[in-house]
mmCIF file of C-alpha atoms in Angstrom:
data_model
loop_
_atom_site.group_PDB
_atom_site.id
_atom_site.type_symbol
_atom_site.label_atom_id
_atom_site.label_comp_id
_atom_site.label_asym_id
_atom_site.label_seq_id
_atom_site.Cartn_x
_atom_site.Cartn_y
_atom_site.Cartn_z
ATOM 1 C CA UNK A 7 -63.358 -49.069 25.617
ATOM 2 C CA UNK A 8 -63.639 -50.239 22.013
ATOM 3 C CA UNK A 9 -60.937 -48.729 19.829
ATOM 4 C CA UNK A 10 -61.748 -48.092 16.170
ATOM 5 C CA UNK A 11 -58.775 -47.761 13.828
ATOM 6 C CA UNK A 12 -59.369 -46.226 10.425
ATOM 7 C CA UNK A 13 -57.116 -46.418 7.399
ATOM 8 C CA UNK A 14 -55.932 -44.586 5.536
ATOM 9 C CA UNK A 15 -55.996 -41.334 7.511
ATOM 10 C CA UNK A 16 -55.502 -39.323 4.338
ATOM 11 C CA UNK A 17 -57.088 -40.269 1.037
ATOM 12 C CA UNK A 18 -56.330 -38.265 -2.130
ATOM 13 C CA UNK A 19 -58.664 -39.349 -4.911
ATOM 14 C CA UNK A 20 -59.159 -38.325 -8.529
ATOM 15 C CA UNK A 21 -62.672 -37.243 -9.446
ATOM 16 C CA UNK A 22 -64.675 -40.150 -10.821
ATOM 17 C CA UNK A 23 -62.402 -42.751 -9.247
ATOM 18 C CA UNK A 24 -63.388 -45.126 -6.450
ATOM 19 C CA UNK A 25 -62.373 -44.724 -2.830
ATOM 20 C CA UNK A 26 -62.339 -47.096 0.107
ATOM 21 C CA UNK A 27 -61.924 -46.543 3.849
ATOM 22 C CA UNK A 28 -61.486 -49.315 6.376
ATOM 23 C CA UNK A 29 -62.432 -49.379 10.030
ATOM 24 C CA UNK A 30 -61.049 -52.049 12.325
ATOM 25 C CA UNK A 31 -62.454 -52.618 15.802
ATOM 26 C CA UNK A 32 -60.551 -53.848 18.856
ATOM 27 C CA UNK A 33 -63.380 -56.317 19.440
ATOM 28 C CA UNK A 34 -66.284 -57.749 17.532
ATOM 29 C CA UNK A 35 -69.167 -55.342 17.041
ATOM 30 C CA UNK A 36 -71.759 -58.086 16.662
ATOM 31 C CA UNK A 37 -74.413 -57.470 19.299
ATOM 32 C CA UNK A 38 -76.306 -60.235 21.046
ATOM 33 C CA UNK A 39 -79.518 -58.890 19.480
ATOM 34 C CA UNK A 40 -78.232 -59.899 16.046
ATOM 35 C CA UNK A 41 -77.368 -56.442 14.821
ATOM 36 C CA UNK A 42 -73.970 -54.828 14.347
ATOM 37 C CA UNK A 43 -73.977 -51.189 15.389
ATOM 38 C CA UNK A 44 -71.379 -49.664 13.116
ATOM 39 C CA UNK A 45 -72.125 -46.276 11.567
ATOM 40 C CA UNK A 46 -70.317 -44.076 9.065
ATOM 41 C CA UNK A 47 -70.403 -40.273 9.119
ATOM 42 C CA UNK A 48 -69.243 -37.571 6.753
ATOM 43 C CA UNK A 49 -68.176 -34.154 7.968
ATOM 44 C CA UNK A 50 -67.602 -31.381 5.455
ATOM 45 C CA UNK A 51 -65.345 -28.493 6.483
ATOM 46 C CA UNK A 52 -67.146 -26.191 8.880
ATOM 47 C CA UNK A 53 -70.197 -28.431 9.128
ATOM 48 C CA UNK A 54 -71.560 -30.915 11.615
ATOM 49 C CA UNK A 55 -71.269 -34.656 10.969
ATOM 50 C CA UNK A 56 -73.913 -36.332 8.866
ATOM 51 C CA UNK A 57 -74.715 -40.001 9.171
ATOM 52 C CA UNK A 58 -74.325 -41.858 5.870
ATOM 53 C CA UNK A 59 -74.564 -45.512 6.848
ATOM 54 C CA UNK A 60 -76.040 -47.263 9.879
ATOM 55 C CA UNK A 61 -75.813 -50.884 11.047
ATOM 56 C CA UNK A 62 -72.920 -51.561 8.670
ATOM 57 C CA UNK A 63 -74.664 -51.303 5.329
ATOM 58 C CA UNK A 64 -77.902 -49.304 5.496
ATOM 59 C CA UNK A 65 -77.808 -46.004 3.654
ATOM 60 C CA UNK A 66 -79.535 -43.039 5.226
ATOM 61 C CA UNK A 67 -82.244 -41.206 3.352
ATOM 62 C CA UNK A 68 -80.822 -38.909 0.704
ATOM 63 C CA UNK A 69 -77.391 -40.559 0.635
ATOM 64 C CA UNK A 70 -76.330 -41.276 -2.948
ATOM 65 C CA UNK A 71 -76.110 -44.930 -3.909
ATOM 66 C CA UNK A 72 -72.445 -44.496 -4.823
ATOM 67 C CA UNK A 73 -71.852 -44.914 -1.072
ATOM 68 C CA UNK A 74 -71.884 -48.418 0.336
ATOM 69 C CA UNK A 75 -70.925 -50.036 3.604
ATOM 70 C CA UNK A 76 -69.886 -53.597 4.274
ATOM 71 C CA UNK A 77 -68.168 -55.800 6.805
ATOM 72 C CA UNK A 78 -68.772 -57.902 9.853
ATOM 73 C CA UNK A 79 -67.258 -58.740 13.206
ATOM 74 C CA UNK A 80 -64.318 -56.386 13.552
ATOM 75 C CA UNK A 81 -63.652 -55.283 9.976
ATOM 76 C CA UNK A 82 -65.709 -52.753 8.066
ATOM 77 C CA UNK A 83 -65.399 -50.781 4.870
ATOM 78 C CA UNK A 84 -66.949 -47.678 3.375
ATOM 79 C CA UNK A 85 -66.752 -47.486 -0.407
ATOM 80 C CA UNK A 86 -67.469 -44.647 -2.784
ATOM 81 C CA UNK A 87 -67.965 -45.840 -6.350
ATOM 82 C CA UNK A 88 -67.079 -42.651 -8.149
ATOM 83 C CA UNK A 89 -65.873 -39.763 -6.048
ATOM 84 C CA UNK A 90 -67.503 -36.392 -6.656
ATOM 85 C CA UNK A 91 -66.326 -32.962 -5.515
ATOM 86 C CA UNK A 92 -68.979 -32.810 -2.770
ATOM 87 C CA UNK A 93 -67.497 -35.929 -1.140
ATOM 88 C CA UNK A 94 -64.479 -34.072 0.276
ATOM 89 C CA UNK A 95 -64.205 -33.899 4.027
ATOM 90 C CA UNK A 96 -63.579 -36.278 6.888
ATOM 91 C CA UNK A 97 -65.201 -39.684 7.267
ATOM 92 C CA UNK A 98 -65.658 -41.306 10.668
ATOM 93 C CA UNK A 99 -66.764 -44.747 11.719
ATOM 94 C CA UNK A 100 -68.557 -45.085 15.046
ATOM 95 C CA UNK A 101 -69.605 -48.079 17.099
ATOM 96 C CA UNK A 102 -72.678 -48.347 19.287
ATOM 97 C CA UNK A 103 -72.530 -52.037 20.142
ATOM 98 C CA UNK A 104 -70.379 -51.676 23.236
ATOM 99 C CA UNK A 105 -71.537 -48.367 24.528
ATOM 100 C CA UNK A 106 -70.704 -46.993 27.169
ATOM 101 C CA UNK A 107 -68.927 -45.174 25.715
ATOM 102 C CA UNK A 108 -69.764 -44.725 22.064
ATOM 103 C CA UNK A 109 -66.453 -44.501 20.252
ATOM 104 C CA UNK A 110 -65.350 -43.032 16.940
ATOM 105 C CA UNK A 111 -62.489 -43.767 14.607
ATOM 106 C CA UNK A 112 -59.782 -41.099 14.159
ATOM 107 C CA UNK A 113 -61.239 -39.936 10.887
ATOM 108 C CA UNK A 114 -60.132 -40.217 7.259
ATOM 109 C CA UNK A 115 -59.655 -37.020 5.299
ATOM 110 C CA UNK A 116 -60.705 -37.369 1.672
ATOM 111 C CA UNK A 117 -59.404 -34.772 -0.759
ATOM 112 C CA UNK A 118 -59.462 -34.393 -4.512
ATOM 113 C CA UNK A 119 -56.129 -34.825 -6.300
ATOM 114 C CA UNK B 23 -87.925 -28.546 9.348
ATOM 115 C CA UNK B 24 -86.509 -31.182 11.642
ATOM 116 C CA UNK B 25 -83.449 -29.728 13.361
ATOM 117 C CA UNK B 26 -81.488 -29.294 16.566
ATOM 118 C CA UNK B 27 -80.201 -25.905 17.633
ATOM 119 C CA UNK B 28 -77.506 -25.523 20.280
ATOM 120 C CA UNK B 29 -76.699 -22.411 22.256
ATOM 121 C CA UNK B 30 -74.784 -21.299 25.317
ATOM 122 C CA UNK B 31 -71.188 -21.590 24.174
ATOM 123 C CA UNK B 32 -68.590 -18.943 24.846
ATOM 124 C CA UNK B 33 -65.200 -18.072 26.292
ATOM 125 C CA UNK B 34 -64.631 -18.849 29.958
ATOM 126 C CA UNK B 35 -61.674 -19.154 32.277
ATOM 127 C CA UNK B 36 -60.452 -22.448 33.730
ATOM 128 C CA UNK B 37 -62.550 -23.509 36.700
ATOM 129 C CA UNK B 38 -65.630 -21.639 35.552
ATOM 130 C CA UNK B 39 -68.986 -23.051 34.469
ATOM 131 C CA UNK B 40 -71.136 -22.950 31.378
ATOM 132 C CA UNK B 41 -74.572 -24.330 30.502
ATOM 133 C CA UNK B 42 -75.311 -25.487 26.987
ATOM 134 C CA UNK B 43 -78.806 -25.897 25.633
ATOM 135 C CA UNK B 44 -80.183 -27.796 22.677
ATOM 136 C CA UNK B 45 -83.708 -27.335 21.373
ATOM 137 C CA UNK B 46 -85.382 -29.725 18.974
ATOM 138 C CA UNK B 47 -87.683 -28.551 16.222
ATOM 139 C CA UNK B 48 -90.015 -30.584 14.039
ATOM 140 C CA UNK B 49 -89.912 -33.684 16.189
ATOM 141 C CA UNK B 50 -90.562 -34.757 19.768
ATOM 142 C CA UNK B 51 -87.347 -35.015 21.754
ATOM 143 C CA UNK B 52 -89.042 -37.056 24.470
ATOM 144 C CA UNK B 53 -89.166 -40.015 22.089
ATOM 145 C CA UNK B 54 -85.400 -40.248 21.849
ATOM 146 C CA UNK B 55 -82.243 -40.686 23.828
ATOM 147 C CA UNK B 56 -80.298 -37.474 23.347
ATOM 148 C CA UNK B 57 -76.554 -37.127 23.345
ATOM 149 C CA UNK B 58 -73.713 -34.606 23.349
ATOM 150 C CA UNK B 59 -70.599 -35.087 21.246
ATOM 151 C CA UNK B 60 -67.642 -32.718 21.172
ATOM 152 C CA UNK B 61 -64.832 -31.951 18.763
ATOM 153 C CA UNK B 62 -61.675 -30.183 19.846
ATOM 154 C CA UNK B 63 -60.142 -27.841 17.252
ATOM 155 C CA UNK B 64 -58.690 -29.882 14.408
ATOM 156 C CA UNK B 65 -59.455 -33.153 16.184
ATOM 157 C CA UNK B 66 -61.925 -36.010 15.944
ATOM 158 C CA UNK B 67 -65.261 -36.703 17.578
ATOM 159 C CA UNK B 68 -65.649 -37.598 21.247
ATOM 160 C CA UNK B 69 -68.871 -38.751 22.853
ATOM 161 C CA UNK B 70 -69.587 -36.750 26.033
ATOM 162 C CA UNK B 71 -72.888 -37.766 27.603
ATOM 163 C CA UNK B 72 -76.375 -39.031 26.914
ATOM 164 C CA UNK B 73 -79.760 -39.190 28.591
ATOM 165 C CA UNK B 74 -82.694 -41.555 28.329
ATOM 166 C CA UNK B 75 -86.035 -40.445 26.900
ATOM 167 C CA UNK B 76 -87.576 -39.792 30.309
ATOM 168 C CA UNK B 77 -84.362 -38.588 31.940
ATOM 169 C CA UNK B 78 -84.179 -41.618 34.251
ATOM 170 C CA UNK B 79 -80.738 -42.699 33.053
ATOM 171 C CA UNK B 80 -77.688 -40.575 32.301
ATOM 172 C CA UNK B 81 -74.239 -41.649 31.207
ATOM 173 C CA UNK B 82 -70.965 -39.808 30.832
ATOM 174 C CA UNK B 83 -67.598 -40.186 29.219
ATOM 175 C CA UNK B 84 -64.691 -40.638 31.613
ATOM 176 C CA UNK B 85 -63.163 -37.274 30.723
ATOM 177 C CA UNK B 86 -66.224 -35.335 31.976
ATOM 178 C CA UNK B 87 -67.635 -37.608 34.670
ATOM 179 C CA UNK B 88 -68.173 -35.703 37.919
ATOM 180 C CA UNK B 89 -67.890 -32.303 36.220
ATOM 181 C CA UNK B 90 -70.653 -32.296 33.588
ATOM 182 C CA UNK B 91 -74.354 -32.927 34.117
ATOM 183 C CA UNK B 92 -76.824 -33.698 31.365
ATOM 184 C CA UNK B 93 -80.521 -32.961 31.830
ATOM 185 C CA UNK B 94 -83.619 -32.533 29.735
ATOM 186 C CA UNK B 95 -86.891 -30.647 29.757
ATOM 187 C CA UNK B 96 -89.313 -32.579 27.585
ATOM 188 C CA UNK B 97 -91.992 -29.924 28.001
ATOM 189 C CA UNK B 98 -89.632 -27.519 26.225
ATOM 190 C CA UNK B 99 -88.232 -30.135 23.828
ATOM 191 C CA UNK B 100 -84.770 -29.390 25.088
ATOM 192 C CA UNK B 101 -81.615 -30.947 26.466
ATOM 193 C CA UNK B 102 -78.943 -29.245 28.526
ATOM 194 C CA UNK B 103 -75.332 -29.782 29.480
ATOM 195 C CA UNK B 104 -74.116 -28.144 32.674
ATOM 196 C CA UNK B 105 -70.346 -27.938 32.528
ATOM 197 C CA UNK B 106 -68.525 -27.179 35.775
ATOM 198 C CA UNK B 107 -64.831 -26.965 36.646
ATOM 199 C CA UNK B 108 -63.976 -26.375 33.014
ATOM 200 C CA UNK B 109 -60.459 -27.092 31.803
ATOM 201 C CA UNK B 110 -58.486 -25.987 28.769
ATOM 202 C CA UNK B 111 -58.906 -29.477 27.318
ATOM 203 C CA UNK B 112 -62.695 -29.010 27.297
ATOM 204 C CA UNK B 113 -62.275 -26.467 24.504
ATOM 205 C CA UNK B 114 -64.318 -27.819 21.605
ATOM 206 C CA UNK B 115 -67.377 -27.486 19.454
ATOM 207 C CA UNK B 116 -70.199 -29.235 21.303
ATOM 208 C CA UNK B 117 -72.804 -30.962 19.186
ATOM 209 C CA UNK B 118 -76.205 -32.109 20.317
ATOM 210 C CA UNK B 119 -77.454 -35.202 18.510
ATOM 211 C CA UNK B 120 -80.499 -37.404 18.485
ATOM 212 C CA UNK B 121 -79.751 -41.057 18.954
ATOM 213 C CA UNK B 122 -79.154 -43.112 16.874
ATOM 214 C CA UNK B 123 -77.056 -40.162 15.650
ATOM 215 C CA UNK B 124 -79.295 -39.519 12.658
ATOM 216 C CA UNK B 125 -79.757 -35.850 13.470
ATOM 217 C CA UNK B 126 -77.107 -33.372 14.633
ATOM 218 C CA UNK B 127 -77.136 -29.709 15.487
ATOM 219 C CA UNK B 128 -74.654 -27.198 14.061
ATOM 220 C CA UNK B 129 -72.742 -27.066 17.311
ATOM 221 C CA UNK B 130 -71.729 -24.393 19.791
ATOM 222 C CA UNK B 131 -68.126 -23.438 20.539
ATOM 223 C CA UNK B 132 -66.796 -23.596 24.077
ATOM 224 C CA UNK B 133 -63.377 -22.049 24.677
ATOM 225 C CA UNK B 134 -61.643 -22.376 28.026
ATOM 226 C CA UNK B 135 -58.669 -20.093 28.409
ATOM 227 C CA UNK B 136 -57.118 -17.703 30.891
#
């Protein structure tokens, strides 16, 4: 199974400051079809996950442009330009290139300082 | 409104069974692979099982293989998860999601305890 390792696991951030989360894969997530199936999700306390980014860098509808995804191969990053209060929660990366099974990172908990 | 609604969770004893259901609203489930993901209390996300659009292919995570069965009823726009031989470690919120994971339900809690 593909192992996704996120860092940091805890991320205290001051409002208005940038934040960055990395996701490292145990093997390349580049698929033979030319796409890289790496998603990012945000889960607020008590809510279900919401997809923010798909195929590395594509923002989902309604996701603010302060969120951006980048990376290739085995290294990926989620960046938030200026953190807002509504951004608190846990962020997960997930790979779909080498499913079965789909695998998720451990999660990164973002909190406001 | 496009949404997924899960039901069927509850408290059961080890070894017992439970059947979860997920109904789609505002879209046609038969056009999508559908999947179940679970989250143990205070833990991360774990993919459980998925099923092809027409139900012809089903796949399972190692931790549930042989005990859980995924099915679908496209006429009722629904997906189900039959969970047998439940264990304490199956305790989790179970989410139904539409692949490619762009739509999730609110989840239903399954607790396995004696």
